[in-house]
Amino acid sequence: MKKSYLYMITLILFAMVTILIARDWRVGQIPNGEKFSCSNCHIDPQGGGARNKFGQAVESRVTPGGREEFWNSTLAFLDSDGDGKTNGQELGDPNGTWRPGQPNPGIFNSVSNPGNSLSTGVEDVAEVPSSYRLLNNYPNPFNPLTVIAFEIPQNENVSLKVFNINGQLIRTLTNEHLPAGKYEKTWDGKNEIGKEVSSGIYIYRLTAGKFDRSARMVLMK
Ligand SMILES: [Ca+2]
């Protein structure tokens, strides 16, 4: 009697540990997965039960009993929750090039939940930046998408433009009056008429009031 009782407890403990490891493993298969943990894929934030749209997209990529790496550009380019941002943009890896075990890509604070259209990441943060910043685009080099983040401490007329190495304007990403805050703009490697530009070095330039800063990025096809 005592023996079977012990056996039962051992079995239950083993099952619990297995479930915890499996959950950790799954969360580690998508970039920045730990930010939203189980609620990346499940409607119930505690995990288990019905999957949200992103969870369904993930599930369709997992072979039965298989442990394949399902995060790639196909999943990254989808917008599972239909909020206008791709899964890759939401998880800080627009091109789906991150692989399990690598350091998290992008900006952790800006990561939003790809399975919840109400989760908007950087826009959630009400804190006002203390200074002007133009952050390094990521990824860089890139193909075909890259994200450029910037911060403005007060309301300002802001323009963010992409130029080629000869100083010719390629694309205007933003040209508007914006409230103080943190922003992210995506460049899809296309010019103003929607044509893909060639590989090479491009300059992005942010002007906001008196703040004027440029940086280089590399489109590599
Ligand atoms: Ca989305």
CSV table of C-alpha atoms in Angstrom, one decimal, residues 5-180:
chain,number,residue,atom,x,y,z
A,5,TYR,CA,1.4,5.5,-2.8
A,6,LEU,CA,5.1,6.5,-3.2
A,7,TYR,CA,5.0,5.2,-6.8
A,8,MET,CA,1.9,7.4,-7.5
A,9,ILE,CA,3.6,10.5,-6.1
A,10,THR,CA,6.8,9.8,-8.2
A,11,LEU,CA,4.6,9.5,-11.3
A,12,ILE,CA,2.8,12.8,-10.6
A,13,LEU,CA,6.0,14.6,-9.9
A,14,PHE,CA,7.6,13.3,-13.1
A,15,ALA,CA,4.5,14.4,-15.1
A,16,MET,CA,4.6,17.9,-13.6
A,17,VAL,CA,8.4,18.3,-14.4
A,18,THR,CA,7.8,17.0,-17.9
A,19,ILE,CA,5.0,19.5,-18.5
A,20,LEU,CA,7.2,22.4,-17.1
A,21,ILE,CA,10.2,21.4,-19.3
A,22,ALA,CA,7.9,21.1,-22.4
A,23,ARG,CA,6.5,24.6,-21.7
A,24,ASP,CA,9.9,26.1,-21.3
A,25,TRP,CA,11.1,24.4,-24.4
A,26,ARG,CA,8.2,25.7,-26.4
A,27,VAL,CA,8.5,29.3,-25.2
A,28,GLY,CA,12.2,29.1,-26.2
A,29,GLN,CA,11.4,28.2,-29.8
A,30,ILE,CA,10.2,31.8,-30.7
A,31,PRO,CA,12.2,35.0,-30.3
A,32,ASN,CA,11.5,36.9,-27.1
A,33,GLY,CA,9.1,34.0,-26.2
A,34,GLU,CA,9.5,34.5,-22.4
A,35,LYS,CA,8.0,38.0,-22.5
A,36,PHE,CA,4.4,36.7,-23.0
A,37,SER,CA,5.2,33.1,-22.3
A,38,CYS,CA,2.2,30.8,-22.7
A,39,SER,CA,-0.1,33.7,-23.8
A,40,ASN,CA,1.8,34.0,-27.0
A,41,CYS,CA,-0.1,30.9,-28.1
A,42,HIS,CA,-2.9,30.4,-25.7
A,43,ILE,CA,-6.0,32.4,-25.0
A,44,ASP,CA,-5.8,31.6,-21.3
A,45,PRO,CA,-2.6,33.4,-20.1
A,46,GLN,CA,-1.8,30.4,-17.8
A,47,GLY,CA,-1.4,28.2,-20.9
A,48,GLY,CA,-3.2,25.1,-22.0
A,49,GLY,CA,-6.6,25.0,-23.6
A,50,ALA,CA,-7.6,26.8,-26.7
A,51,ARG,CA,-4.9,28.4,-28.9
A,52,ASN,CA,-5.1,31.9,-30.3
A,53,LYS,CA,-4.5,32.5,-34.0
A,54,PHE,CA,-0.7,32.6,-33.5
A,55,GLY,CA,-0.8,29.4,-31.5
A,56,GLN,CA,-2.7,27.8,-34.3
A,57,ALA,CA,-0.2,28.9,-36.9
A,58,VAL,CA,2.6,27.5,-34.7
A,59,GLU,CA,0.7,24.3,-34.1
A,60,SER,CA,0.3,23.7,-37.8
A,61,ARG,CA,4.1,23.8,-38.2
A,62,VAL,CA,4.9,21.2,-35.5
A,63,THR,CA,5.0,17.6,-36.6
A,64,PRO,CA,3.3,15.1,-34.3
A,65,GLY,CA,5.8,14.2,-31.6
A,66,GLY,CA,8.4,16.2,-33.5
A,67,ARG,CA,10.8,18.8,-32.1
A,68,GLU,CA,11.5,20.7,-35.3
A,69,GLU,CA,12.4,24.4,-35.2
A,70,PHE,CA,9.2,26.0,-36.4
A,71,TRP,CA,10.2,29.7,-36.2
A,72,ASN,CA,11.3,30.9,-39.7
A,73,SER,CA,10.5,33.6,-42.2
A,74,THR,CA,7.1,31.9,-43.2
A,75,LEU,CA,5.8,32.3,-39.6
A,76,ALA,CA,7.5,35.7,-39.2
A,77,PHE,CA,5.9,37.2,-42.3
A,78,LEU,CA,2.3,36.2,-41.2
A,79,ASP,CA,0.2,38.6,-39.2
A,80,SER,CA,-1.6,36.0,-37.2
A,81,ASP,CA,-3.7,38.3,-34.9
A,82,GLY,CA,-4.5,40.7,-37.8
A,83,ASP,CA,-3.3,43.9,-36.0
A,84,GLY,CA,-1.2,45.1,-39.0
A,85,LYS,CA,2.1,44.0,-37.6
A,86,THR,CA,3.7,40.7,-38.7
A,87,ASN,CA,4.6,38.0,-36.1
A,88,GLY,CA,8.2,38.8,-36.8
A,89,GLN,CA,7.8,42.5,-36.2
A,90,GLU,CA,5.9,41.8,-33.0
A,91,LEU,CA,8.6,39.4,-31.7
A,92,GLY,CA,11.6,41.6,-32.7
A,93,ASP,CA,12.7,39.4,-35.6
A,94,PRO,CA,11.0,40.7,-38.7
A,95,ASN,CA,12.8,38.4,-41.1
A,96,GLY,CA,12.5,35.2,-39.1
A,97,THR,CA,16.2,34.6,-39.0
A,98,TRP,CA,16.6,34.1,-35.3
A,99,ARG,CA,17.2,30.6,-34.1
A,100,PRO,CA,16.5,28.9,-30.7
A,101,GLY,CA,19.5,29.3,-28.3
A,102,GLN,CA,20.6,32.7,-29.8
A,103,PRO,CA,20.2,35.9,-27.8
A,104,ASN,CA,16.8,37.5,-28.1
A,105,PRO,CA,16.7,39.9,-31.1
A,106,GLY,CA,15.3,43.4,-31.2
A,107,ILE,CA,14.2,45.5,-28.3
A,108,PHE,CA,12.6,43.5,-25.5
A,109,ASN,CA,10.5,46.4,-24.3
A,110,SER,CA,9.0,46.8,-27.7
A,111,VAL,CA,8.0,43.2,-28.2
A,112,SER,CA,4.3,42.7,-28.5
A,113,ASN,CA,2.2,39.5,-28.4
A,114,PRO,CA,1.7,38.1,-31.9
A,115,GLY,CA,-1.4,36.3,-30.7
A,116,ASN,CA,-3.2,39.3,-29.2
A,117,SER,CA,-4.2,42.2,-31.4
A,118,LEU,CA,-4.6,44.4,-28.4
A,119,SER,CA,-1.0,44.0,-27.5
A,120,THR,CA,0.9,46.8,-29.2
A,121,GLY,CA,4.3,46.7,-27.4
A,122,VAL,CA,6.1,50.0,-27.5
A,123,GLU,CA,2.9,52.0,-27.7
A,124,ASP,CA,1.8,50.5,-24.3
A,125,VAL,CA,4.6,52.2,-22.5
A,126,ALA,CA,3.3,55.5,-21.3
A,127,GLU,CA,6.7,56.6,-20.0
A,128,VAL,CA,8.1,59.7,-21.8
A,129,PRO,CA,11.7,59.4,-23.0
A,130,SER,CA,14.1,61.9,-21.4
A,131,SER,CA,16.1,62.6,-24.6
A,132,TYR,CA,16.1,62.3,-28.4
A,133,ARG,CA,17.4,59.0,-29.6
A,134,LEU,CA,17.8,57.3,-32.9
A,135,LEU,CA,18.5,53.6,-32.3
A,136,ASN,CA,20.3,51.2,-34.6
A,137,ASN,CA,18.1,49.6,-37.1
A,138,TYR,CA,17.5,45.8,-36.6
A,139,PRO,CA,18.2,43.5,-38.1
A,140,ASN,CA,21.3,44.9,-39.9
A,141,PRO,CA,22.2,43.8,-42.5
A,142,PHE,CA,18.7,42.9,-43.5
A,143,ASN,CA,16.5,41.4,-46.2
A,144,PRO,CA,13.8,42.4,-46.8
A,145,LEU,CA,12.6,44.2,-43.6
A,146,THR,CA,14.3,46.3,-41.0
A,147,VAL,CA,12.9,48.2,-38.0
A,148,ILE,CA,14.1,51.7,-37.1
A,149,ALA,CA,13.3,52.9,-33.6
A,150,PHE,CA,13.5,56.4,-32.2
A,151,GLU,CA,12.4,58.4,-29.2
A,152,ILE,CA,11.3,62.0,-28.8
A,153,PRO,CA,10.9,63.6,-25.4
A,154,GLN,CA,8.4,66.2,-26.5
A,155,ASN,CA,5.8,66.8,-29.2
A,156,GLU,CA,7.6,67.5,-32.4
A,157,ASN,CA,7.5,67.6,-36.2
A,158,VAL,CA,9.3,64.4,-37.1
A,159,SER,CA,10.7,63.1,-40.3
A,160,LEU,CA,12.4,59.7,-40.9
A,161,LYS,CA,13.7,59.3,-44.4
A,162,VAL,CA,15.8,56.8,-46.2
A,163,PHE,CA,18.5,57.9,-48.7
A,164,ASN,CA,20.8,56.1,-50.9
A,165,ILE,CA,24.6,56.5,-50.7
A,166,ASN,CA,24.4,59.4,-53.2
A,167,GLY,CA,22.0,61.3,-51.0
A,168,GLN,CA,18.9,60.7,-53.2
A,169,LEU,CA,15.7,60.3,-51.2
A,170,ILE,CA,14.5,56.7,-51.5
A,171,ARG,CA,11.6,56.6,-49.1
A,172,THR,CA,9.8,58.7,-46.5
A,173,LEU,CA,8.9,56.5,-43.5
A,174,THR,CA,7.4,59.3,-41.4
A,175,ASN,CA,6.8,63.0,-41.9
A,176,GLU,CA,4.2,64.2,-39.3
A,177,HIS,CA,3.7,65.8,-36.0
A,178,LEU,CA,4.1,63.2,-33.2
A,179,PRO,CA,3.5,63.2,-29.5
A,180,ALA,CA,6.4,62.5,-27.2
